[in-house]
mmCIF file of C-alpha atoms in Angstrom:
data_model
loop_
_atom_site.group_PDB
_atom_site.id
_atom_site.type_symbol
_atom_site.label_atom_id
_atom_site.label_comp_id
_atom_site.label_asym_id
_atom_site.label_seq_id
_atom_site.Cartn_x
_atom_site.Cartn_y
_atom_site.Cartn_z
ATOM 1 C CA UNK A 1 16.969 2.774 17.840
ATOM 2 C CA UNK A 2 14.007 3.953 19.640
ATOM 3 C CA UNK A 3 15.411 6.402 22.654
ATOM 4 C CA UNK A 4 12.864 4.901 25.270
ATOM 5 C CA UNK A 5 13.181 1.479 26.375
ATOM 6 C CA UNK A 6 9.267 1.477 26.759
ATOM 7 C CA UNK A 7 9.282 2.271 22.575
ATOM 8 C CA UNK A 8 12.144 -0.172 22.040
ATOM 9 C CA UNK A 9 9.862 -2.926 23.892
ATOM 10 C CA UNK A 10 6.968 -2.352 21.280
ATOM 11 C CA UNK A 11 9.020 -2.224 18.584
ATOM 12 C CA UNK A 12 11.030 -5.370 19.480
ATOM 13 C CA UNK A 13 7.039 -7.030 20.576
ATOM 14 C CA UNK A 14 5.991 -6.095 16.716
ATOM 15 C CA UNK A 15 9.291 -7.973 15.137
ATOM 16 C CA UNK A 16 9.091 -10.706 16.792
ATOM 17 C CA UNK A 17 5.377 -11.361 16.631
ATOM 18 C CA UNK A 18 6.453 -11.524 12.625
ATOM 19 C CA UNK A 19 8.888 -13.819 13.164
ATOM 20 C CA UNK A 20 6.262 -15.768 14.775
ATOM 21 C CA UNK A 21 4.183 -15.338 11.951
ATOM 22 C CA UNK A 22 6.698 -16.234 9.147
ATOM 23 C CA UNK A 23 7.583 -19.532 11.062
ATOM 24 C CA UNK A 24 3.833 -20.219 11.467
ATOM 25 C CA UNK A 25 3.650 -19.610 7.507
ATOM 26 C CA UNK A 26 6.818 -22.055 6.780
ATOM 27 C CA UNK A 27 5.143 -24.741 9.140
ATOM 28 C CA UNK A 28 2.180 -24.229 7.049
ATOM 29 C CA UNK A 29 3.685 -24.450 3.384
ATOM 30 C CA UNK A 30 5.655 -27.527 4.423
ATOM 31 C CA UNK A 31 2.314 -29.160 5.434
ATOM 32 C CA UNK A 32 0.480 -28.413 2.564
ATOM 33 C CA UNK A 33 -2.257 -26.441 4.037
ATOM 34 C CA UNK A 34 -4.867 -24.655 1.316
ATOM 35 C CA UNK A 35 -3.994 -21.698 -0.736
ATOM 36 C CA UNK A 36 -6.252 -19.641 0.405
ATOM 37 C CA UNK A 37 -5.063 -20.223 4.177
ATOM 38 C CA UNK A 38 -1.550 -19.526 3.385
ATOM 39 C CA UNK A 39 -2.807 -16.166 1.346
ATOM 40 C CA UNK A 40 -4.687 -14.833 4.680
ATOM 41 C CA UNK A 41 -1.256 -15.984 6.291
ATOM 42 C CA UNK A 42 0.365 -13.775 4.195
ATOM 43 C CA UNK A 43 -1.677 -10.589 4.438
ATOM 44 C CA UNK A 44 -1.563 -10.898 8.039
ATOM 45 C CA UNK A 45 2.220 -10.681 7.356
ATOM 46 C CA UNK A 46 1.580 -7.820 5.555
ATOM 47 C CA UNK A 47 -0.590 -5.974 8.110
ATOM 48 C CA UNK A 48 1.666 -6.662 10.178
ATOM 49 C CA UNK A 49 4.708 -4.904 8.459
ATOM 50 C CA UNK A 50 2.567 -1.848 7.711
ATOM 51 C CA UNK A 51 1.994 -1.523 11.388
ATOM 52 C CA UNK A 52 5.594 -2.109 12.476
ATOM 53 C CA UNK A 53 6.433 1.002 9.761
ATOM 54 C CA UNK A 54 3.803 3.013 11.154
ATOM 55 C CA UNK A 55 4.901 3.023 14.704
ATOM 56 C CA UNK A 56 8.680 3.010 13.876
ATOM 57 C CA UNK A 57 8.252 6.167 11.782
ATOM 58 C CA UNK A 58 5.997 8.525 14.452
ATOM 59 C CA UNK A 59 8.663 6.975 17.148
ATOM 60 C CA UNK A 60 11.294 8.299 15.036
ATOM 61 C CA UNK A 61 9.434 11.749 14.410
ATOM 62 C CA UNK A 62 9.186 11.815 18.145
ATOM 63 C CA UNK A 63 12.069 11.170 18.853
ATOM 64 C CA UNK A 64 14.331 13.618 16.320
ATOM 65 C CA UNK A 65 11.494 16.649 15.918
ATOM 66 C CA UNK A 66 9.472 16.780 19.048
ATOM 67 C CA UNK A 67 12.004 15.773 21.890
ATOM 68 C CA UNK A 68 13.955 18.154 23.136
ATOM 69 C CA UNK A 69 15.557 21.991 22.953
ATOM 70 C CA UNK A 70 16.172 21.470 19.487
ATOM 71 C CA UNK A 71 16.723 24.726 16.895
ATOM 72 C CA UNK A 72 14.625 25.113 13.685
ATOM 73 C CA UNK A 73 17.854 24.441 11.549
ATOM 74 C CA UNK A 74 18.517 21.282 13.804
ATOM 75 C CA UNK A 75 14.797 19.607 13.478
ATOM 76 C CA UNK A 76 15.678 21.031 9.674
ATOM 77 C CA UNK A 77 18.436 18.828 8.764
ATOM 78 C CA UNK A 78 16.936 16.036 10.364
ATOM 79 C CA UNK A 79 13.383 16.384 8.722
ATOM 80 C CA UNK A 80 15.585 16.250 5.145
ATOM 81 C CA UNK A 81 16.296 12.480 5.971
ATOM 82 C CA UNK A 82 13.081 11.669 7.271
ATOM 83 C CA UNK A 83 11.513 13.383 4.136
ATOM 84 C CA UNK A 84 13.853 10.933 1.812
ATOM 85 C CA UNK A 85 12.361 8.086 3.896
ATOM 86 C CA UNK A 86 9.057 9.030 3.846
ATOM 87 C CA UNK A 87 8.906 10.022 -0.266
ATOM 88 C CA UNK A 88 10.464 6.269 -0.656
ATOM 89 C CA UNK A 89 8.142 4.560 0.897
ATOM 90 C CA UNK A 90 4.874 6.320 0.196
ATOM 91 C CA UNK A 91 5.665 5.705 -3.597
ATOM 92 C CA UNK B 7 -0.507 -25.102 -1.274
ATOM 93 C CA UNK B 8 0.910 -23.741 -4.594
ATOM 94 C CA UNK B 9 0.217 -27.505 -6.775
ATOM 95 C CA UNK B 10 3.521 -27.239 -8.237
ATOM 96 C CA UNK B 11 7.377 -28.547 -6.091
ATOM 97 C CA UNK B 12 9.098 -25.324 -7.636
ATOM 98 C CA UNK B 13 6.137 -22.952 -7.048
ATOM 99 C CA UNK B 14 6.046 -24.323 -3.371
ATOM 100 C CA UNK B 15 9.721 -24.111 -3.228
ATOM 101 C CA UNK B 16 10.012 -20.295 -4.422
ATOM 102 C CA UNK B 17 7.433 -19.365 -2.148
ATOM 103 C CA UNK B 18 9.004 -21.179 0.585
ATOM 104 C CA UNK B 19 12.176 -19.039 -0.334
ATOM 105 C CA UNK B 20 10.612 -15.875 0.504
ATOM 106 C CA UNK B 21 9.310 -16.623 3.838
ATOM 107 C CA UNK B 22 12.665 -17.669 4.834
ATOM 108 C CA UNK B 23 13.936 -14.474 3.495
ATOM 109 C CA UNK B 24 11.034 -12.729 5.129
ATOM 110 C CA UNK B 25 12.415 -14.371 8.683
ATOM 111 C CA UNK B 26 15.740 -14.088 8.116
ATOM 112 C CA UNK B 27 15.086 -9.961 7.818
ATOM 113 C CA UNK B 28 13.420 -9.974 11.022
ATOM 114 C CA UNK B 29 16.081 -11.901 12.820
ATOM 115 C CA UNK B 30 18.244 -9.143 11.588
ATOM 116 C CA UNK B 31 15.847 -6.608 12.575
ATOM 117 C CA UNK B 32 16.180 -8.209 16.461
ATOM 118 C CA UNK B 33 19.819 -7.811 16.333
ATOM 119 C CA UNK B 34 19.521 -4.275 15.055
ATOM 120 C CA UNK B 35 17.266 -3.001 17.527
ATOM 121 C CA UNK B 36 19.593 -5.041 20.467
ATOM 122 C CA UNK B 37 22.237 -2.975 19.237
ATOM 123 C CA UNK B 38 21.046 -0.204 19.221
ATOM 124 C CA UNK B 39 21.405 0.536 15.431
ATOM 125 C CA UNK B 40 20.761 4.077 14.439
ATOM 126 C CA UNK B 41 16.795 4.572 13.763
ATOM 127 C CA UNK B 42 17.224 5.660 10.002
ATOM 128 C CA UNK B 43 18.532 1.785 9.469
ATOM 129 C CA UNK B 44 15.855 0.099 11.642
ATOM 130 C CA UNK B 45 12.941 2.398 9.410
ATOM 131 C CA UNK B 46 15.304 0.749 6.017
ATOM 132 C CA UNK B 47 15.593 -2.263 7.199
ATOM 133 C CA UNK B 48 11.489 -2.165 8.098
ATOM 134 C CA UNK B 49 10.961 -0.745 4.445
ATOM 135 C CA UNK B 50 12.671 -4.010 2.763
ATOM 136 C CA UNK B 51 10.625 -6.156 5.103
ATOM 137 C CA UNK B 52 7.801 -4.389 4.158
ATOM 138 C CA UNK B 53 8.575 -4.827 0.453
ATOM 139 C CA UNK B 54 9.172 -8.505 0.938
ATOM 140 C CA UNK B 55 5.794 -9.333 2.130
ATOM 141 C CA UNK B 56 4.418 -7.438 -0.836
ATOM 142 C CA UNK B 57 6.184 -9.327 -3.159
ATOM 143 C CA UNK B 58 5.473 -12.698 -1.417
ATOM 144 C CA UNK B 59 1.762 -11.480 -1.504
ATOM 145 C CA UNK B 60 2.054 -10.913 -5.327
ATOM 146 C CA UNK B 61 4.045 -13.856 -6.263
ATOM 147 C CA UNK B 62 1.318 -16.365 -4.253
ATOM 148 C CA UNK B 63 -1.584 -14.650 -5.548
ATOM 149 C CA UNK B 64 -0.744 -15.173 -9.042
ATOM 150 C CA UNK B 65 0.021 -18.621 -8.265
ATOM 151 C CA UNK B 66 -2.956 -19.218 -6.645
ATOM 152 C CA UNK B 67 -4.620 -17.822 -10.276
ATOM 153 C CA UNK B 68 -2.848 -20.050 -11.890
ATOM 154 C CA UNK B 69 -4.062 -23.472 -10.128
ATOM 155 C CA UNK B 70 -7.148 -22.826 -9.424
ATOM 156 C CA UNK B 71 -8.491 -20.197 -12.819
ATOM 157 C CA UNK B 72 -5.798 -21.172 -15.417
ATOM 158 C CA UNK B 73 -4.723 -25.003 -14.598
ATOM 159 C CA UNK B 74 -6.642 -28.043 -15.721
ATOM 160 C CA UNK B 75 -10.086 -28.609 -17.557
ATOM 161 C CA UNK B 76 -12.675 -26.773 -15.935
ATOM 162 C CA UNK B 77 -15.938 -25.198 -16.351
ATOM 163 C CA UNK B 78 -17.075 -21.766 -16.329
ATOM 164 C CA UNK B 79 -19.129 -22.830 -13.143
ATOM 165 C CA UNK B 80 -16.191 -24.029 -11.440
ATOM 166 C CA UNK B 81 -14.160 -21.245 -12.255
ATOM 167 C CA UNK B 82 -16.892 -19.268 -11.411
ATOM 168 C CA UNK B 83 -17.017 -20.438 -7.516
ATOM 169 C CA UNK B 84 -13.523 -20.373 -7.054
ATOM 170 C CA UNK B 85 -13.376 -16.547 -8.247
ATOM 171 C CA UNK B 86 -15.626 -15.552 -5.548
ATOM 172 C CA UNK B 87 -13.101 -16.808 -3.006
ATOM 173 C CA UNK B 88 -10.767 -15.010 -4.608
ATOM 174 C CA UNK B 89 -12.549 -11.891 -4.861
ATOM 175 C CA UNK B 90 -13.461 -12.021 -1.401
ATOM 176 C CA UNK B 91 -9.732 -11.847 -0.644
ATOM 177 C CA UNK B 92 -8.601 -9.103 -3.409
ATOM 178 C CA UNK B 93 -10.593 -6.786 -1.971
ATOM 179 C CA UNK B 94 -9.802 -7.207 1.600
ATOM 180 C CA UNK B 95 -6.394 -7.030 0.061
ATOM 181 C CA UNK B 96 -6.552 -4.019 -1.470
ATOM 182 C CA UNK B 97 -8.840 -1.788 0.907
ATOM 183 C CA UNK C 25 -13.283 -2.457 -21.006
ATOM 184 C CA UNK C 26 -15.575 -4.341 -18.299
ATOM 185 C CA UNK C 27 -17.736 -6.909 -20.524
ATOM 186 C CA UNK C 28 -20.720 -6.441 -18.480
ATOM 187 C CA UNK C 29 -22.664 -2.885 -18.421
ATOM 188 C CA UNK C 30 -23.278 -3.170 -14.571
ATOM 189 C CA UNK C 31 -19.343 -3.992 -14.111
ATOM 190 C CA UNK C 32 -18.690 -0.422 -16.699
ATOM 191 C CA UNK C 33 -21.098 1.411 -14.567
ATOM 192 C CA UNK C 34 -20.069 0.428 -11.385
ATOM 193 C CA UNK C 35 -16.541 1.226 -12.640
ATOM 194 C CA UNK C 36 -17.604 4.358 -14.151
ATOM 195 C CA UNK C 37 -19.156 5.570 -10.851
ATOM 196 C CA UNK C 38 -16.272 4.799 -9.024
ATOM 197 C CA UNK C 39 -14.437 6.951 -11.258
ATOM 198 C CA UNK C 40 -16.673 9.758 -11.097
ATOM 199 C CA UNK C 41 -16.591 9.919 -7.201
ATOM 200 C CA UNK C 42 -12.455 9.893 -7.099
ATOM 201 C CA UNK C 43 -12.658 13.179 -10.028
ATOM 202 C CA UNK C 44 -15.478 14.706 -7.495
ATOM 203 C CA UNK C 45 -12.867 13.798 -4.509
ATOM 204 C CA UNK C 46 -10.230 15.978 -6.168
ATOM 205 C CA UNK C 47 -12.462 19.035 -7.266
ATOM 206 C CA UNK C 48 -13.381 18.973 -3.898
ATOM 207 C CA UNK C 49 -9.571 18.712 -2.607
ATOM 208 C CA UNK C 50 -8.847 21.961 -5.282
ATOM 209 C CA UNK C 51 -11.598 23.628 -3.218
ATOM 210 C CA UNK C 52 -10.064 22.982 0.370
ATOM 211 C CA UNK C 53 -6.743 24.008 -1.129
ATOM 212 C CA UNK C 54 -7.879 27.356 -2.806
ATOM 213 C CA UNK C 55 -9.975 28.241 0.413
ATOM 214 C CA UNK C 56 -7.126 27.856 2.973
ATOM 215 C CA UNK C 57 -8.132 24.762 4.567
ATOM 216 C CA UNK C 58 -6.353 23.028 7.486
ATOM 217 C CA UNK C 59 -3.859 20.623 6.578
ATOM 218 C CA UNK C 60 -5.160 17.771 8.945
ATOM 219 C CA UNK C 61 -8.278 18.436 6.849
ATOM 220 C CA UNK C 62 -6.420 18.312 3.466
ATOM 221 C CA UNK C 63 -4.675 15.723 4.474
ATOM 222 C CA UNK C 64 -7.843 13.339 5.239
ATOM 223 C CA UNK C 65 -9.353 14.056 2.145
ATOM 224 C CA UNK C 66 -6.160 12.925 0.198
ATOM 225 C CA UNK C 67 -6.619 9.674 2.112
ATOM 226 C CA UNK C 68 -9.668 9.639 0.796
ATOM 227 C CA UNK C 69 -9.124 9.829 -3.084
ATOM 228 C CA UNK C 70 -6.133 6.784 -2.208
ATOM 229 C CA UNK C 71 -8.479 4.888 -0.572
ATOM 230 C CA UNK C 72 -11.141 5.182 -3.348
ATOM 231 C CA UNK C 73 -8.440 4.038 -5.751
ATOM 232 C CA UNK C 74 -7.742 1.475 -4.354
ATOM 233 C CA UNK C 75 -10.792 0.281 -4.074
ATOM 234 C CA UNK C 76 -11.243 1.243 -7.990
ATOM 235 C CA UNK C 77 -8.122 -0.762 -8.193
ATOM 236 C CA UNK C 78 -9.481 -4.059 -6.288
ATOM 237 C CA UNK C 79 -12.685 -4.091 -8.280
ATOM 238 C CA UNK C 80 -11.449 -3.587 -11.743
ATOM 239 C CA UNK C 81 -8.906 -6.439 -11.506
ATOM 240 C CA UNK C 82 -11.657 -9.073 -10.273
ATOM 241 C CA UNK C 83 -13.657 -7.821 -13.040
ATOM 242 C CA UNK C 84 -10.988 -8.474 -15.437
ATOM 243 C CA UNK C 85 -10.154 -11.432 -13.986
ATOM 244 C CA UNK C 86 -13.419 -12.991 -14.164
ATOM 245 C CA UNK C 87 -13.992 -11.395 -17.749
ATOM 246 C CA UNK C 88 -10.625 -12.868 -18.630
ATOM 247 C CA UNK C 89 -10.461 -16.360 -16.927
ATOM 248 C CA UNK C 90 -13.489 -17.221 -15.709
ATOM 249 C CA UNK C 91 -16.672 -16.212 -18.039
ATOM 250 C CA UNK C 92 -17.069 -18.445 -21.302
ATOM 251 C CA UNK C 93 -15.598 -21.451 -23.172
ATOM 252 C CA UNK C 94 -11.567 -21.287 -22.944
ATOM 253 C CA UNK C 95 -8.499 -23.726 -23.105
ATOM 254 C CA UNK C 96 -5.798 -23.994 -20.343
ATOM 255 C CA UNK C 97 -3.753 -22.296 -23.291
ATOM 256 C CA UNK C 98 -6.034 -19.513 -23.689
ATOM 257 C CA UNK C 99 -6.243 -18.411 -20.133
ATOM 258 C CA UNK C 100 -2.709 -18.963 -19.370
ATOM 259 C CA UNK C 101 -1.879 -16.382 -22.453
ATOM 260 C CA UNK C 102 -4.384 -13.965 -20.820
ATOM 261 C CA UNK C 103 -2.948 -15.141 -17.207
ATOM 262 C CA UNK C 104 0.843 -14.012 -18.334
ATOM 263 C CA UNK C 105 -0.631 -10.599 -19.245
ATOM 264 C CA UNK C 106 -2.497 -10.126 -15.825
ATOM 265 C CA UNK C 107 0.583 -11.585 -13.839
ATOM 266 C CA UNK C 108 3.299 -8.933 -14.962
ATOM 267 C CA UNK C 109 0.276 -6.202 -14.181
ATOM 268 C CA UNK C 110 -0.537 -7.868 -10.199
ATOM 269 C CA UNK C 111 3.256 -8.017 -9.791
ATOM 270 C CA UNK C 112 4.224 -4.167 -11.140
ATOM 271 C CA UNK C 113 0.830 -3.247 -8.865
ATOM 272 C CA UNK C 114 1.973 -5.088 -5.265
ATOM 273 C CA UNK C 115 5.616 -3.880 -5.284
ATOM 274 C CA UNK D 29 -3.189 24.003 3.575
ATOM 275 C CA UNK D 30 0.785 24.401 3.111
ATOM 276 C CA UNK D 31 2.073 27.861 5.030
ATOM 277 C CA UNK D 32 4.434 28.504 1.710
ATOM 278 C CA UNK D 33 2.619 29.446 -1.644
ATOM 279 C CA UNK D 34 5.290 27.086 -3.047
ATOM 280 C CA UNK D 35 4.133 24.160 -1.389
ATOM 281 C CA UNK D 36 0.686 25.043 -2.085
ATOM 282 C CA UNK D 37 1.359 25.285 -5.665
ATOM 283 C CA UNK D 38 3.211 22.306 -5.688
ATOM 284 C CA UNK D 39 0.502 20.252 -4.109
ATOM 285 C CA UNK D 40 -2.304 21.923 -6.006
ATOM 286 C CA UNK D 41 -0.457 20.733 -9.455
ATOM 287 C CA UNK D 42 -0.417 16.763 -7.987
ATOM 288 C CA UNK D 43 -4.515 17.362 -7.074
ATOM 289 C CA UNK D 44 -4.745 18.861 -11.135
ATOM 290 C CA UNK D 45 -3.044 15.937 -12.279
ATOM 291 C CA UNK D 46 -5.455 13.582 -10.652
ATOM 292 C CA UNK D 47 -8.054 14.875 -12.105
ATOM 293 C CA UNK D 48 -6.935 15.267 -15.338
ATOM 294 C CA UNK D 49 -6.079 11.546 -15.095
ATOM 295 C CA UNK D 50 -9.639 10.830 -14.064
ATOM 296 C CA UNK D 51 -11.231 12.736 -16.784
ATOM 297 C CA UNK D 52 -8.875 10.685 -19.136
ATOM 298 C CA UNK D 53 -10.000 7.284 -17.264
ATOM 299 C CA UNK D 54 -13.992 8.451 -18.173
ATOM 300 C CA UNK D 55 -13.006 9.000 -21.580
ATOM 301 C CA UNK D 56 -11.231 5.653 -22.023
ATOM 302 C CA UNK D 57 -14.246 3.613 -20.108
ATOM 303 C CA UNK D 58 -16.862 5.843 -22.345
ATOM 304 C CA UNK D 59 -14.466 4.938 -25.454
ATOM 305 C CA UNK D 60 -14.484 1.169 -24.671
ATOM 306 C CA UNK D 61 -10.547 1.121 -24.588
ATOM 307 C CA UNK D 62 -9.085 -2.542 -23.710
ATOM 308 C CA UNK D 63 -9.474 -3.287 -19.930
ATOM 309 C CA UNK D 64 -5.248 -4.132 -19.212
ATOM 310 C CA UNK D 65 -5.057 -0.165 -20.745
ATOM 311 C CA UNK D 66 -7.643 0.810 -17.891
ATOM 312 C CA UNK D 67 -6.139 -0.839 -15.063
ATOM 313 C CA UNK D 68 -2.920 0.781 -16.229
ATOM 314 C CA UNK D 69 -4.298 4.052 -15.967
ATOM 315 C CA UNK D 70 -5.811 2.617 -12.742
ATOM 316 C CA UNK D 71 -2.361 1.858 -11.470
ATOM 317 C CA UNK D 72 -1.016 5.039 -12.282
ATOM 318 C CA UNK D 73 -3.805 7.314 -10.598
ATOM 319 C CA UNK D 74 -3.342 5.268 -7.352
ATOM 320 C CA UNK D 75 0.667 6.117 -7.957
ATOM 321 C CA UNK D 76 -0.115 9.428 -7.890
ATOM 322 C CA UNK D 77 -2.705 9.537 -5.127
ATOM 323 C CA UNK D 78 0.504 7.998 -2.671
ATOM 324 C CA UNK D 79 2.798 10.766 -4.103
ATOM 325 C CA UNK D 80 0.333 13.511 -3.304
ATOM 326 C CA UNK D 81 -0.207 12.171 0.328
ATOM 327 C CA UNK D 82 3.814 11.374 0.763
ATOM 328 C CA UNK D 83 4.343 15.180 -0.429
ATOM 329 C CA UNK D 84 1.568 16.784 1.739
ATOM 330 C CA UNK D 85 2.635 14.623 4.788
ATOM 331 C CA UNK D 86 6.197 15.869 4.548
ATOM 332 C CA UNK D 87 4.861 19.265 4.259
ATOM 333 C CA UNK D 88 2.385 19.427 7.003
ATOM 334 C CA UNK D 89 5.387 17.629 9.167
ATOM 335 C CA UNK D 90 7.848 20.418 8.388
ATOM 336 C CA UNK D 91 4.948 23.619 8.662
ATOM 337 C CA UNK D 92 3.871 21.737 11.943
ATOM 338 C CA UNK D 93 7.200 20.587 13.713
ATOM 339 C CA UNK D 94 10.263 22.108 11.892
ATOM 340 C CA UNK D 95 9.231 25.409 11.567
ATOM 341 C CA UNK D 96 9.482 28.146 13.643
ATOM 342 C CA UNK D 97 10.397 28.704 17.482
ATOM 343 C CA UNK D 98 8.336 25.918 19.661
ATOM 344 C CA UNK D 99 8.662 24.192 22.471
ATOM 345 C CA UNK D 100 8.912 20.615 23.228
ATOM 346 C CA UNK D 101 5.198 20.597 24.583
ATOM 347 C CA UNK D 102 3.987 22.361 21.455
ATOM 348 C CA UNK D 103 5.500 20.183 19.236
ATOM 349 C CA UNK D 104 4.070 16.690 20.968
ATOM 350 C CA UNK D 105 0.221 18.591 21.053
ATOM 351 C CA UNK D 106 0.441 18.704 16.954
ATOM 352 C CA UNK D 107 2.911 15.021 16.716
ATOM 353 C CA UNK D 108 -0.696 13.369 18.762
ATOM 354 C CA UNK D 109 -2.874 14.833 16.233
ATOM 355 C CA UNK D 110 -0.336 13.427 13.200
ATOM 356 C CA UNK D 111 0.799 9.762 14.763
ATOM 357 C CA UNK D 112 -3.213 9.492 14.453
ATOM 358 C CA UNK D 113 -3.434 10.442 10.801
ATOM 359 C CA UNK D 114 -0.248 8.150 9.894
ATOM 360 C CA UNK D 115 -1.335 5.195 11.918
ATOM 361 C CA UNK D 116 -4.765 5.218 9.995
ATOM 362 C CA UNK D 117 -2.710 5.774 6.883
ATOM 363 C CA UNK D 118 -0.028 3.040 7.421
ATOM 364 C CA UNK D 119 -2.685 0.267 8.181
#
């Protein structure tokens, strides 16, 4: 997880707003509200994820490449997983 | 709404997916789970509002271009709500 | 291809800019560039695809399912079709 | 650009490829091919365009922060510069 508490707070803000939003979006479906409401609905979802990803990731580049007295063959090793990551989801 | 129960229902489905991931995603992060599992875990949330996107736009196609007799006006207007939406979509 | 001349050369032009985009990308590369630089531009050609991407499926769609004299059973044929393409394209 | 003249290569052969599929995209427009066959071709320039900026990122990440002797106040000057360009990316 996210090595500063301040990071972990923003993180944890970002879930739970979509939790928020998903229960908003089930409230929603159940009362039959139109299409094109529930489709805005969902793209705010959407957004929303895309923005949790985004901050998660440069956290987590932070965290394992910049902080620290680290060697090259450390931040190495640890860019090979984040490369993985990053291939995966960019495709 | 999607018009028909079992479109509404499979929608419904993967909302509560969508909110069960990010309940998960709260206990992670109060763990402390290592980062490389929150960023996975963010990925398949991620993926999940994509598909829910998908899966409600082409139900929305289908009531509102496909369903029913209609005219090419008709059709017509309801594409440029659409539109409006696909592109905001896919910027 | 789009029905319409304006939608082909609107489509066209589109096209034209994203093949200008990468000769110009070719040109950073082979000149030494920075990266931040290189890497804006490549933001550039995805954003300009997707954009590409956006308009050419409301063009289909209202080529397909909106424009002329059709059945329910014609568009839903044509809706199938556009349906497996909308869900391969929002994975 | 990359620091290796692997990388460089590597990246320069994605940028080729785009075009190439570009040219082939005018050709099939000019030709009047079927308009599911263009948004395929469509779908798989825009596939491309997210490889090439996945790849480059993951370069410019390991010429920028893996490589080399630097120091923890180095490394966060050039993370600020990329958490900008991924942000705008991931939106």
């Amino acid at each position: 997880m996210p090595h500063s508490p301040e990071d972990k707070k923003r993180i944890l803000t970002r879930v739970r707003r979509i939790r928020g939003q998903t229960e908003a979006l089930e409230r929603a479906l159940e009362n039959g509200d139109p299409c094109i409401a529930i489709l805005q609905q969902i793209a705010a979802v959407r957004g929303a994820a895309n923005g949790l990803m985004g901050e998660m990731m440069e956290i987590h580049l932070k965290d394992e490449l910049v902080a620290g007295d680290t060697s090259e063959e450390q931040r190495a090793l640890r860019m090979a997983e984040i490369g993985h990551l990053l291939r995966s989801y960019l495709k």
